[in-house]
Coordinates of C-alpha atoms and ligand atoms in Angstrom, one line a residue:
M1 CA 75.7 99.3 150.2
R2 CA 72.7 96.9 150.0
L3 CA 70.7 97.2 146.8
S4 CA 67.5 96.6 148.8
Q5 CA 68.1 99.9 150.5
M6 CA 69.7 101.8 147.7
F7 CA 68.2 104.5 145.5
F8 CA 68.5 102.4 142.4
L9 CA 66.4 102.1 139.2
T10 CA 67.3 100.6 135.9
L11 CA 65.3 100.8 132.7
R12 CA 64.7 98.0 130.2
E13 CA 64.3 100.2 127.2
D14 CA 66.6 102.7 125.6
P15 CA 65.4 106.2 126.5
A16 CA 64.2 108.1 123.4
E17 CA 66.1 111.3 124.4
A18 CA 69.5 109.6 124.0
E19 CA 71.4 109.2 120.7
I20 CA 74.8 107.8 121.6
P21 CA 75.5 104.6 123.5
S22 CA 77.1 106.2 126.6
H23 CA 74.2 108.5 127.1
K24 CA 71.6 105.7 126.7
L25 CA 73.5 103.5 129.1
L26 CA 74.0 106.1 131.8
L27 CA 70.2 106.9 131.7
R28 CA 69.2 103.2 131.6
A29 CA 71.5 102.2 134.3
G30 CA 70.2 104.9 136.6
Y31 CA 73.4 107.0 136.8
I32 CA 71.8 110.3 135.6
R33 CA 68.4 111.9 135.0
R34 CA 67.7 114.7 132.6
I35 CA 66.2 117.8 134.3
G36 CA 66.2 120.2 131.4
S37 CA 68.1 120.8 128.2
G38 CA 71.8 120.2 129.0
I39 CA 70.9 119.9 132.7
Y40 CA 71.4 116.6 134.5
A41 CA 71.1 115.2 138.0
Y42 CA 74.0 113.0 139.0
L43 CA 72.4 110.2 140.9
P44 CA 74.4 108.3 143.6
L45 CA 76.2 105.9 141.3
M46 CA 77.2 108.7 139.0
W47 CA 78.4 110.8 141.9
R48 CA 80.7 108.1 143.1
V49 CA 82.2 107.9 139.6
L50 CA 82.6 111.6 139.5
Q51 CA 84.3 111.6 142.9
K52 CA 86.7 108.9 141.7
V53 CA 87.6 110.9 138.6
S54 CA 88.0 114.1 140.7
Q55 CA 90.3 112.3 143.2
I56 CA 92.6 111.1 140.4
V57 CA 92.6 114.6 139.0
R58 CA 93.4 116.1 142.4
E59 CA 96.2 113.6 143.0
E60 CA 97.8 114.4 139.7
M61 CA 97.4 118.1 140.1
N62 CA 98.8 118.1 143.7
A63 CA 101.7 116.1 142.5
T64 CA 102.8 119.0 140.3
G65 CA 102.6 121.5 143.2
A66 CA 99.3 123.1 142.2
Q67 CA 97.0 124.1 145.0
E68 CA 93.3 123.5 145.2
C69 CA 90.9 126.4 145.9
L70 CA 87.3 127.3 145.0
L71 CA 86.4 130.4 143.1
P72 CA 83.0 132.1 142.9
Q73 CA 80.5 131.1 140.2
L74 CA 78.8 134.4 140.3
Q75 CA 81.1 136.9 138.5
P76 CA 80.7 140.6 138.2
A77 CA 80.4 141.9 134.7
E78 CA 83.1 144.6 135.4
L79 CA 85.8 141.9 135.5
W80 CA 84.7 140.6 132.1
R81 CA 84.6 144.2 130.7
E82 CA 88.2 144.7 131.9
S83 CA 89.4 141.7 129.9
G84 CA 87.2 142.7 127.0
R85 CA 85.2 139.5 127.0
W86 CA 81.8 140.5 128.3
D87 CA 80.3 141.1 124.9
T88 CA 81.9 138.1 123.3
Y89 CA 80.5 135.9 126.0
T90 CA 77.1 137.4 126.4
K91 CA 76.1 138.6 122.9
A92 CA 75.3 136.7 119.7
E93 CA 76.7 133.2 120.1
G94 CA 78.2 134.0 123.5
I95 CA 77.7 131.2 126.0
M96 CA 77.7 133.0 129.3
F97 CA 74.5 133.0 131.3
A98 CA 74.2 136.7 132.3
L99 CA 71.8 138.1 134.9
Q100 CA 71.0 141.2 136.9
D101 CA 70.9 141.4 140.6
R102 CA 68.3 143.5 142.6
Q103 CA 70.5 146.6 142.3
E104 CA 70.6 146.0 138.6
R105 CA 74.2 145.2 138.6
E106 CA 75.2 142.8 135.8
L107 CA 76.7 139.4 136.7
G108 CA 77.6 136.3 134.7
L109 CA 77.6 132.6 135.8
G110 CA 81.1 131.4 135.4
P111 CA 81.8 129.5 132.2
T112 CA 85.6 129.8 133.0
H113 CA 87.6 131.7 135.5
E114 CA 90.5 133.7 133.8
E115 CA 89.0 137.0 134.9
V116 CA 88.5 136.1 138.5
I117 CA 91.9 134.5 138.9
T118 CA 93.7 137.4 137.2
A119 CA 91.9 139.8 139.6
I120 CA 93.2 137.7 142.5
A121 CA 96.7 137.7 141.1
R122 CA 96.6 141.4 140.5
D123 CA 95.7 142.0 144.1
S124 CA 98.0 139.6 145.7
I125 CA 101.1 139.1 143.6
R126 CA 103.7 141.8 144.0
S127 CA 107.1 140.3 143.6
Y128 CA 108.9 137.7 141.6
R129 CA 109.6 136.0 144.9
Q130 CA 105.9 134.9 145.0
L131 CA 106.1 133.2 141.7
P132 CA 105.3 130.8 140.2
V133 CA 101.7 130.2 141.5
H134 CA 99.3 127.6 140.3
L135 CA 95.8 127.4 141.6
Y136 CA 93.1 125.0 140.5
Q137 CA 89.5 124.1 141.4
L138 CA 86.9 121.4 140.7
Q139 CA 83.6 123.1 140.1
T140 CA 80.4 123.3 138.3
K141 CA 80.6 125.5 135.2
F142 CA 77.7 127.1 133.3
R143 CA 77.7 127.5 129.6
D144 CA 74.6 128.3 127.5
E145 CA 75.8 126.0 124.7
I146 CA 74.2 126.5 121.3
R147 CA 73.6 122.7 120.9
P148 CA 73.6 120.9 124.3
R149 CA 73.6 117.2 123.5
F150 CA 74.7 113.7 124.3
G151 CA 74.0 114.0 128.0
L152 CA 77.1 114.9 130.0
M153 CA 79.2 115.3 126.9
R154 CA 77.9 118.8 126.2
G155 CA 75.9 120.0 129.2
R156 CA 74.9 123.5 130.1
E157 CA 76.0 122.8 133.7
F158 CA 79.0 120.5 134.0
I159 CA 81.9 119.8 136.2
M160 CA 85.3 121.0 135.3
K161 CA 88.8 121.1 136.8
D162 CA 90.3 124.4 135.8
G163 CA 93.7 125.6 136.8
Y164 CA 95.6 128.8 136.3
S165 CA 99.3 129.4 136.7
F166 CA 101.3 132.7 136.9
H167 CA 104.9 133.0 136.1
A168 CA 107.7 135.5 136.0
D169 CA 108.9 134.4 132.6
E170 CA 108.4 132.0 129.7
D171 CA 110.8 129.5 131.0
S172 CA 109.0 129.1 134.2
F173 CA 105.7 128.8 132.4
K174 CA 107.1 126.2 130.0
Q175 CA 108.0 124.0 133.0
T176 CA 104.5 124.1 134.3
Y177 CA 103.0 123.5 130.8
Q178 CA 105.1 120.4 130.6
D179 CA 104.1 119.3 134.1
M180 CA 100.5 119.7 133.0
H181 CA 101.0 117.7 129.9
R182 CA 102.4 114.9 132.1
A183 CA 99.7 115.3 134.7
Y184 CA 96.9 115.1 132.1
T185 CA 98.6 112.1 130.5
N186 CA 98.7 110.4 133.9
M187 CA 95.1 111.3 134.7
L188 CA 93.7 109.8 131.5
R189 CA 95.9 106.8 131.7
R190 CA 94.8 106.1 135.3
C191 CA 91.1 106.6 134.3
G192 CA 91.7 103.7 131.8
L193 CA 91.1 105.8 128.7
K194 CA 92.6 105.6 125.2
F195 CA 93.6 109.1 124.2
R196 CA 95.8 111.3 122.1
A197 CA 97.2 114.8 122.8
V198 CA 96.7 117.1 119.7
E199 CA 97.5 120.6 118.7
A200 CA 94.5 122.8 119.1
D201 CA 92.9 126.1 118.3
S202 CA 92.8 128.3 121.3
G203 CA 89.3 129.7 120.6
A204 CA 87.7 132.4 122.7
I205 CA 90.1 131.7 125.6
G206 CA 92.9 133.1 123.4
G207 CA 96.7 132.8 123.7
S208 CA 99.5 131.6 121.5
G209 CA 99.1 127.9 121.5
S210 CA 97.3 125.0 123.1
Q211 CA 96.9 121.3 123.2
E212 CA 93.8 119.2 123.6
F213 CA 93.6 115.7 125.1
M214 CA 91.2 113.7 123.0
V215 CA 89.6 110.5 124.1
L216 CA 89.2 108.5 120.9
A217 CA 85.6 107.3 120.2
D218 CA 83.4 107.3 117.2
A219 CA 80.8 109.5 118.9
G220 CA 83.4 112.2 119.4
E221 CA 82.3 115.7 118.1
D222 CA 85.9 116.5 117.1
E223 CA 87.9 115.3 114.2
V224 CA 91.6 114.6 114.8
L225 CA 94.1 114.4 112.0
Y226 CA 97.3 112.5 112.7
T227 CA 100.2 110.7 111.0
D228 CA 101.2 107.1 111.6
D229 CA 104.8 108.0 112.5
G230 CA 103.3 109.6 115.7
K231 CA 104.9 112.9 114.9
Y232 CA 101.8 114.9 114.1
A233 CA 98.4 115.1 115.6
A234 CA 96.0 118.1 115.5
N235 CA 92.4 119.0 115.8
V236 CA 91.0 119.5 112.3
E237 CA 90.3 123.1 113.4
K238 CA 94.0 123.8 113.6
A239 CA 95.5 121.2 111.3
V240 CA 97.8 122.1 108.5
S241 CA 99.0 119.9 105.6
L242 CA 100.2 120.0 102.0
P243 CA 97.4 120.3 99.5
V244 CA 97.6 118.1 96.4
D245 CA 99.6 119.7 93.6
A246 CA 97.5 121.7 91.2
E247 CA 97.2 120.3 87.7
P248 CA 98.5 122.5 85.0
S249 CA 95.7 124.5 83.4
K250 CA 94.4 123.3 80.0
F251 CA 93.5 126.9 79.1
T252 CA 96.1 129.1 77.5
S253 CA 94.4 132.3 76.8
Y254 CA 92.0 134.5 78.8
E255 CA 88.4 134.1 77.7
K256 CA 84.9 134.5 79.0
K257 CA 82.8 131.4 78.5
E258 CA 79.1 130.7 78.8
T259 CA 78.8 128.1 81.4
P260 CA 75.0 127.7 82.1
G261 CA 73.9 125.9 85.3
T262 CA 77.4 125.6 86.8
E263 CA 77.0 127.2 90.2
T264 CA 78.9 124.5 91.9
I265 CA 82.6 123.6 91.3
E266 CA 81.6 120.0 90.5
K267 CA 79.2 121.1 87.7
L268 CA 81.6 123.7 86.4
C269 CA 84.5 121.2 86.2
K270 CA 82.3 118.7 84.4
F271 CA 81.1 121.3 82.0
L272 CA 84.6 122.7 81.2
K273 CA 86.3 119.2 81.6
C274 CA 88.9 120.7 83.9
S275 CA 90.3 119.9 87.3
P276 CA 89.0 121.7 90.3
T277 CA 92.6 122.5 91.1
Q278 CA 92.6 125.0 88.2
V279 CA 89.6 126.9 89.6
V280 CA 89.6 129.9 92.0
K281 CA 86.5 129.6 94.1
N282 CA 85.2 132.7 95.8
V283 CA 83.1 132.3 98.9
L284 CA 81.2 135.1 100.6
Y285 CA 81.0 135.4 104.4
Q286 CA 79.6 137.9 106.8
A287 CA 81.4 138.7 110.0
A288 CA 79.7 140.6 112.8
Y289 CA 82.2 142.5 115.0
D290 CA 81.5 143.5 118.6
S291 CA 81.7 147.2 117.7
G292 CA 78.3 146.7 115.9
T293 CA 79.8 146.7 112.4
T294 CA 79.4 143.9 109.9
A295 CA 82.1 143.2 107.3
L296 CA 81.4 141.2 104.2
V297 CA 84.3 138.9 103.4
L298 CA 85.3 137.4 100.1
V299 CA 87.6 134.4 100.3
S300 CA 89.3 133.1 97.2
I301 CA 90.4 129.5 97.6
R302 CA 91.3 126.7 95.2
G303 CA 88.3 124.8 93.8
E304 CA 88.7 121.5 95.5
Q305 CA 89.5 123.0 98.9
A306 CA 87.2 123.9 101.7
V307 CA 87.4 126.9 104.0
N308 CA 88.3 126.2 107.6
E309 CA 86.0 128.6 109.4
V310 CA 88.0 128.5 112.6
K311 CA 91.1 129.7 110.8
L312 CA 89.0 132.3 109.0
L313 CA 87.6 133.5 112.2
N314 CA 91.1 133.9 113.6
E315 CA 92.2 135.9 110.6
L316 CA 89.1 138.2 110.8
T317 CA 89.7 138.7 114.6
K318 CA 93.1 140.1 113.7
L319 CA 91.4 142.8 111.6
A320 CA 89.1 143.8 114.5
P321 CA 91.0 146.9 115.6
Q322 CA 90.5 148.4 112.1
Y323 CA 86.8 148.3 112.8
G324 CA 87.1 149.7 116.3
A325 CA 86.3 146.2 117.6
K326 CA 88.0 143.6 119.8
T327 CA 86.5 140.5 118.3
V328 CA 84.2 138.8 115.9
L329 CA 80.8 137.8 117.5
A330 CA 79.5 135.7 114.6
L331 CA 80.7 134.4 111.3
Q332 CA 78.5 132.8 108.6
V333 CA 78.3 132.0 105.0
L334 CA 76.2 134.7 103.3
D335 CA 72.7 133.4 103.1
E336 CA 69.6 134.5 101.3
E337 CA 68.5 136.6 104.2
A338 CA 71.8 138.3 104.6
Q339 CA 72.0 138.9 100.9
Q340 CA 68.7 140.7 100.9
K341 CA 69.9 142.9 103.8
W342 CA 73.3 143.9 102.5
A343 CA 73.3 143.5 98.7
K344 CA 72.0 146.4 96.6
N345 CA 71.5 144.0 93.6
P346 CA 71.2 140.2 93.6
L347 CA 74.7 138.7 93.8
P348 CA 75.9 136.5 91.0
L349 CA 76.1 133.6 93.4
G350 CA 78.0 130.6 92.0
Y351 CA 79.7 132.9 89.4
I352 CA 81.5 135.4 91.7
A353 CA 85.0 136.6 90.7
P354 CA 87.7 137.7 93.1
D355 CA 87.1 141.3 92.0
L356 CA 83.4 141.4 92.8
S357 CA 82.6 145.1 93.0
D358 CA 82.1 146.8 96.3
K359 CA 79.2 148.6 94.6
Y360 CA 77.1 145.5 95.4
I361 CA 77.2 146.5 99.1
R362 CA 74.4 148.6 100.4
S363 CA 76.6 150.2 103.0
S364 CA 75.3 151.8 106.2
K365 CA 76.4 152.5 109.7
Q366 CA 76.3 148.8 110.4
V367 CA 77.8 147.5 107.2
Q368 CA 81.3 148.2 105.9
S369 CA 81.3 149.6 102.4
K370 CA 84.2 147.4 101.1
F371 CA 84.7 143.6 100.9
V372 CA 87.5 142.2 103.0
R373 CA 89.3 140.2 100.3
L374 CA 91.4 137.2 101.4
A375 CA 93.3 134.8 99.2
D376 CA 94.1 131.4 100.6
R377 CA 97.6 130.3 99.9
T378 CA 96.4 127.6 97.5
V379 CA 95.4 130.2 94.8
V380 CA 98.6 132.3 94.8
E381 CA 100.6 130.1 92.4
L382 CA 97.8 129.3 90.0
K383 CA 98.2 130.2 86.3
N384 CA 95.6 130.5 83.6
F385 CA 92.9 129.6 86.2
V386 CA 89.2 129.4 85.9
T387 CA 87.0 131.6 88.0
G388 CA 83.7 133.5 88.1
S389 CA 82.9 136.4 85.8
N390 CA 80.5 138.2 88.2
E391 CA 77.7 137.4 85.7
S392 CA 75.4 134.6 86.2
G393 CA 75.9 131.8 83.7
Y394 CA 79.4 132.8 82.7
H395 CA 82.9 132.0 83.9
V396 CA 86.3 133.1 82.8
V397 CA 89.2 130.8 81.9
G398 CA 92.9 131.4 81.4
A399 CA 93.0 134.2 84.0
N400 CA 96.1 135.3 85.9
W401 CA 96.8 137.3 89.0
G402 CA 98.2 140.7 88.2
E403 CA 96.6 140.6 84.7
Q404 CA 92.8 140.2 84.9
F405 CA 92.6 140.2 88.7
P406 CA 94.7 141.7 91.4
L407 CA 95.8 139.2 94.0
P408 CA 94.2 140.2 97.3
E409 CA 96.6 141.9 99.7
L410 CA 95.8 139.5 102.5
V411 CA 97.2 136.0 101.7
V412 CA 96.5 133.6 104.5
D413 CA 96.0 130.0 105.4
V414 CA 92.3 129.4 105.8
R415 CA 92.2 126.0 104.2
K416 CA 90.8 122.9 105.8
A417 CA 93.2 120.1 106.1
T418 CA 91.6 116.7 105.4
A419 CA 92.5 113.0 105.7
G420 CA 94.6 111.9 102.8
D421 CA 96.6 115.1 102.6
R422 CA 100.4 114.9 102.8
A423 CA 101.9 115.9 106.1
I424 CA 104.1 119.0 106.3
H425 CA 106.8 117.5 108.5
D426 CA 107.2 114.5 106.0
P427 CA 105.4 114.5 102.7
N428 CA 105.6 110.7 102.7
Q429 CA 103.2 110.6 105.6
T430 CA 99.5 111.1 104.9
L431 CA 97.0 112.4 107.4
Q432 CA 94.6 109.9 109.0
S433 CA 91.4 110.8 110.6
A434 CA 89.9 109.8 113.9
R435 CA 87.0 111.0 116.0
G436 CA 87.8 112.4 119.5
I437 CA 86.1 113.7 122.6
E438 CA 87.9 116.7 124.0
I439 CA 88.5 116.0 127.6
G440 CA 91.3 118.3 128.5
H441 CA 92.8 121.5 127.0
I442 CA 96.0 123.3 128.1
F443 CA 96.6 126.8 127.0
Q444 CA 99.6 129.2 126.7
L445 CA 98.0 132.5 127.6
G446 CA 101.1 134.6 127.7
A447 CA 100.2 138.1 129.0
I448 CA 96.8 138.7 127.3
Y449 CA 94.8 138.7 130.5
S450 CA 97.4 140.1 132.8
K451 CA 98.0 143.0 130.4
A452 CA 94.3 143.7 129.9
M453 CA 93.6 143.6 133.6
G454 CA 96.9 145.2 134.8
A455 CA 98.2 142.2 136.7
T456 CA 101.9 142.9 137.1
Y457 CA 104.8 142.0 139.4
T458 CA 108.1 143.5 140.1
N459 CA 111.1 141.6 138.8
E460 CA 114.6 141.3 140.3
Q461 CA 115.7 144.5 138.5
G462 CA 112.8 146.3 140.1
E463 CA 110.8 146.6 136.8
E464 CA 107.0 146.2 136.8
I465 CA 106.1 143.4 134.3
P466 CA 102.8 141.7 133.3
L467 CA 102.5 138.1 134.6
V468 CA 102.9 135.2 132.2
M469 CA 99.9 133.0 132.4
G470 CA 98.7 129.5 131.5
C471 CA 95.4 127.8 132.0
Y472 CA 94.4 124.1 132.0
G473 CA 91.0 122.5 131.9
V474 CA 89.6 119.0 132.3
G475 CA 86.0 118.1 131.7
V476 CA 85.4 115.9 134.7
S477 CA 81.7 115.0 133.9
R478 CA 82.5 114.7 130.2
L479 CA 85.4 112.4 131.0
A480 CA 83.2 110.1 133.0
Q481 CA 80.8 109.7 130.1
A482 CA 83.6 109.4 127.6
A483 CA 84.9 106.4 129.6
V484 CA 81.5 104.7 129.0
E485 CA 81.6 105.6 125.3
Q486 CA 84.9 103.8 125.1
S487 CA 84.0 100.8 127.2
Y488 CA 80.6 99.1 126.9
D489 CA 79.1 96.0 125.4
K490 CA 75.6 94.7 124.5
D491 CA 74.9 94.1 128.2
G492 CA 75.8 97.5 129.5
I493 CA 78.6 99.6 130.9
V494 CA 82.1 98.2 131.5
W495 CA 83.7 100.6 133.9
P496 CA 87.5 100.8 134.0
V497 CA 88.2 99.6 137.6
A498 CA 89.8 102.8 138.7
I499 CA 86.6 104.9 138.2
A500 CA 83.8 102.3 138.7
P501 CA 81.3 103.4 141.4
Y502 CA 81.9 100.1 143.2
Q503 CA 84.5 97.5 142.4
A504 CA 82.5 94.4 143.3
I505 CA 78.9 93.2 143.7
V506 CA 77.9 90.2 145.7
T507 CA 74.8 88.7 144.2
I508 CA 72.5 86.4 146.1
P509 CA 70.7 84.3 143.5
N510 CA 68.0 83.3 146.0
V511 CA 67.4 85.3 149.1
A512 CA 65.2 82.5 150.5
D513 CA 68.3 80.3 150.9
P514 CA 69.8 81.0 154.3
Q515 CA 73.2 79.6 153.4
Q516 CA 73.5 81.8 150.3
V517 CA 72.6 84.8 152.4
E518 CA 75.0 84.0 155.1
V519 CA 78.0 83.5 152.8
A520 CA 77.1 86.6 150.9
E521 CA 76.9 88.7 154.1
K522 CA 80.2 87.4 155.2
L523 CA 81.9 88.2 151.8
Y524 CA 80.2 91.6 151.7
N525 CA 81.7 92.5 155.0
S526 CA 85.1 91.1 154.3
L527 CA 85.4 92.7 150.9
N528 CA 84.4 96.1 152.3
Q529 CA 86.8 95.7 155.2
A530 CA 89.6 95.0 152.8
G531 CA 88.8 98.3 151.1
I532 CA 87.1 96.9 148.1
E533 CA 83.9 99.0 147.6
T534 CA 81.2 96.3 147.3
L535 CA 77.5 96.2 146.7
L536 CA 75.2 93.5 148.0
D537 CA 72.3 92.5 145.8
D538 CA 70.0 91.2 148.5
R539 CA 66.8 92.2 146.7
N540 CA 64.0 89.7 146.5
E541 CA 64.3 89.4 142.7
R542 CA 65.0 86.6 140.3
A543 CA 68.7 85.8 139.8
G544 CA 68.4 86.7 136.1
V545 CA 67.2 90.2 136.9
K546 CA 70.1 90.7 139.3
F547 CA 72.7 89.5 136.8
K548 CA 71.3 91.8 134.2
D549 CA 71.4 94.7 136.5
A550 CA 74.9 94.0 137.6
D551 CA 76.1 93.9 134.0
L552 CA 74.2 97.0 133.0
I553 CA 75.7 99.2 135.8
G554 CA 79.1 97.8 134.9
I555 CA 80.6 96.7 138.2
P556 CA 84.0 95.1 137.4
Y557 CA 83.6 91.9 139.6
R558 CA 80.4 89.9 140.4
I559 CA 80.5 87.3 143.2
V560 CA 77.6 84.8 143.1
T561 CA 76.8 82.8 146.1
G562 CA 75.1 80.0 144.1
R563 CA 75.4 76.3 143.4
S564 CA 79.2 76.0 144.1
L565 CA 78.6 76.8 147.8
S566 CA 78.2 73.1 148.4
S567 CA 81.9 72.7 147.6
G568 CA 82.9 75.7 149.6
K569 CA 83.2 78.0 146.6
V570 CA 81.6 81.0 145.0
E571 CA 81.5 82.0 141.3
V572 CA 83.5 85.2 140.4
V573 CA 82.7 86.8 137.1
E574 CA 84.8 89.5 135.5
R575 CA 82.5 92.1 133.9
A576 CA 84.8 93.1 131.0
T577 CA 85.5 89.6 129.8
H578 CA 82.5 87.6 131.2
K579 CA 85.1 85.2 132.4
S580 CA 83.9 83.1 135.3
Q581 CA 85.9 81.2 137.9
E582 CA 85.1 79.3 141.1
L583 CA 87.1 80.5 144.1
A584 CA 87.2 79.2 147.6
I585 CA 85.2 81.5 149.8
D586 CA 88.2 82.3 152.0
E587 CA 90.4 83.3 149.1
V588 CA 87.9 85.6 147.3
T589 CA 88.9 88.8 149.1
S590 CA 92.7 88.5 148.7
I591 CA 92.5 87.4 145.1
L592 CA 90.1 90.3 144.2
K593 CA 92.2 92.8 146.1
E594 CA 95.3 91.8 144.1
S595 CA 93.4 91.8 140.8
I596 CA 92.0 95.3 141.5
E597 CA 95.4 96.7 142.4
Q598 CA 96.8 95.3 139.2
N599 CA 94.0 96.8 137.2
K600 CA 94.4 100.3 138.6
K601 CA 98.1 100.5 137.7
Ligands
ATP701 P1 84.3 122.3 123.3 O1 85.1 122.7 122.1 O2 84.0 120.9 123.4 O3 83.1 123.2 123.5 P2 85.9 124.0 124.9 O4 87.0 124.3 124.1 O5 84.8 125.1 125.0 O6 85.2 122.6 124.6 P3 87.3 124.5 127.4 O7 86.8 125.9 127.5 O8 88.7 124.3 127.1 O9 86.4 123.7 126.4 O10 87.0 123.7 128.7 C1 87.8 122.7 129.3 C2 87.1 121.3 129.3 O11 85.8 121.4 129.8 C3 87.0 120.8 127.8 O12 88.2 120.2 127.4 C4 85.9 119.8 128.0 O13 86.4 118.6 128.5 C5 85.0 120.4 129.1 N1 83.8 121.0 128.6 C6 83.7 122.2 127.9 N2 82.4 122.4 127.6 C7 81.7 121.4 128.1 C8 80.3 121.2 128.1 N3 79.4 122.0 127.6 N4 79.9 120.0 128.8 C9 80.8 119.2 129.4 N5 82.1 119.4 129.4 C10 82.6 120.5 128.8
MG702 MG1 82.9 125.1 124.1

């Protein structure tokens, strides 16, 4: 492609709308344009990158025996009602765009495709002989994200590869899950990314276990905790660890103490001169279930620990059946507004005890009359602890479970693991923290969708059994931007060779010089013929402008038909290192070809 004829526009200044380097650079270098919140146009250079990434994804998927298809983006609500996810995905914090057609039938714009694929499996898989099956697609997904941001990183319309596999049994599924692990590892490696596979929370997709593939970058929205021995890595949402040991309590007898102005643990510990590991902290949440009921939740956890809200949400989801519900739509710390709505009297915030009376609750049809009381494991062994008294300005010390307070029946792990904690698999290892961009996610779904939607097959013994299922996603557009986030410098983008929109650019410093033009044209043709995707900067611009643009858009090799022509040579500059060498005109194509092949490995 000739730049003189190309749709191409670079910006000098950083666009105000962008916060992180990759987003700024993609806008400045003319790869993307913002059309609306979380909505972007992929301009020609970007589209080439996305196709490169897609091709790598395809090759790795096909190598595992998976087959490509294309599923509808418009999905009937009935399918989502069958799986029980319509409300979760369309109400409260649900992220599905829902609409009505002219016959007033409800539809959703596909955020993911478990329902559609399970319906297909239900209709077409009858016998174990047809299994396993693995279908995947590359498609635009729609999600009404609560906080779309960072360009393609969190869009409301984005490209995903999603695959779904169906199996007769766990063993067959495990084989595919392993194949996917390998395929994802290959994809990310081939795209030139530094990444880590981590244990993950399965979220609204569900299932018994999952792993995320995290591209490591400071701008990542996720936190990864890992150990240096390479044996443990998990998303902080899922991570477990050993808490520090509690210090023995300095209090020996039960007593109520005036503790004015100590509504935070820090102030309290300073006032009482005690360790936060001797304190039972009680945190109030409200959980809105999809049956329309709200439960107020009191979590007792050790003073220095924080609640992991993802773990808490999972625990509360388990309680859903008891409220005639399937799931929790929203979970939040009780705020002023909520308090006014549900509390009969002002709550003793900052001084709450584990036995806060249910009488505080102004119960109604929408509000459960009793607190859900949960104890995090960190509080179970505490003796002579400090906690609230349910009276503002007072705490109790020297308290014990089974004496002053009953230990809540539900003892769970809702504690947030943090960097510096000891690892469970080896207490000599401490957890380290890194930021990650979630690029891929592989899920063990088991039979949740096939059971809900009646997708069964007949096994060798003639019994009808629900299909075992897995699903596997890759954020293709997010991956492309993540590559930039990992690879740029002060001059612009430095694309990994495998996914660069073009591999080479021939720059003519002065288009008025016929010899420069002639050699450039010749090289441009010979490079393209050799399969090296090459741009020709034949614009009537100053050389400096051209060099700047080539650096900004990040093309791996720049060939300059400049001064060295007199000695039969051209200058070849490597974008990543800025290393420049003079090569004989006739050798350029073969040397570059080899170098590119090396780089792609
Ligand atoms: P996140 O936690 O970042 O919202 P997710 O868990 O919702 O991701 P999945 O449902 O597993 O994501 O989707 C598969 C992949 O699609 C993700 O690993 C990610 O790479 C990509 N993806 C998800 N949401 C977006 C988005 N809003 N914009 C771009 N890519 C996305
Ligand atoms: Mg999401």
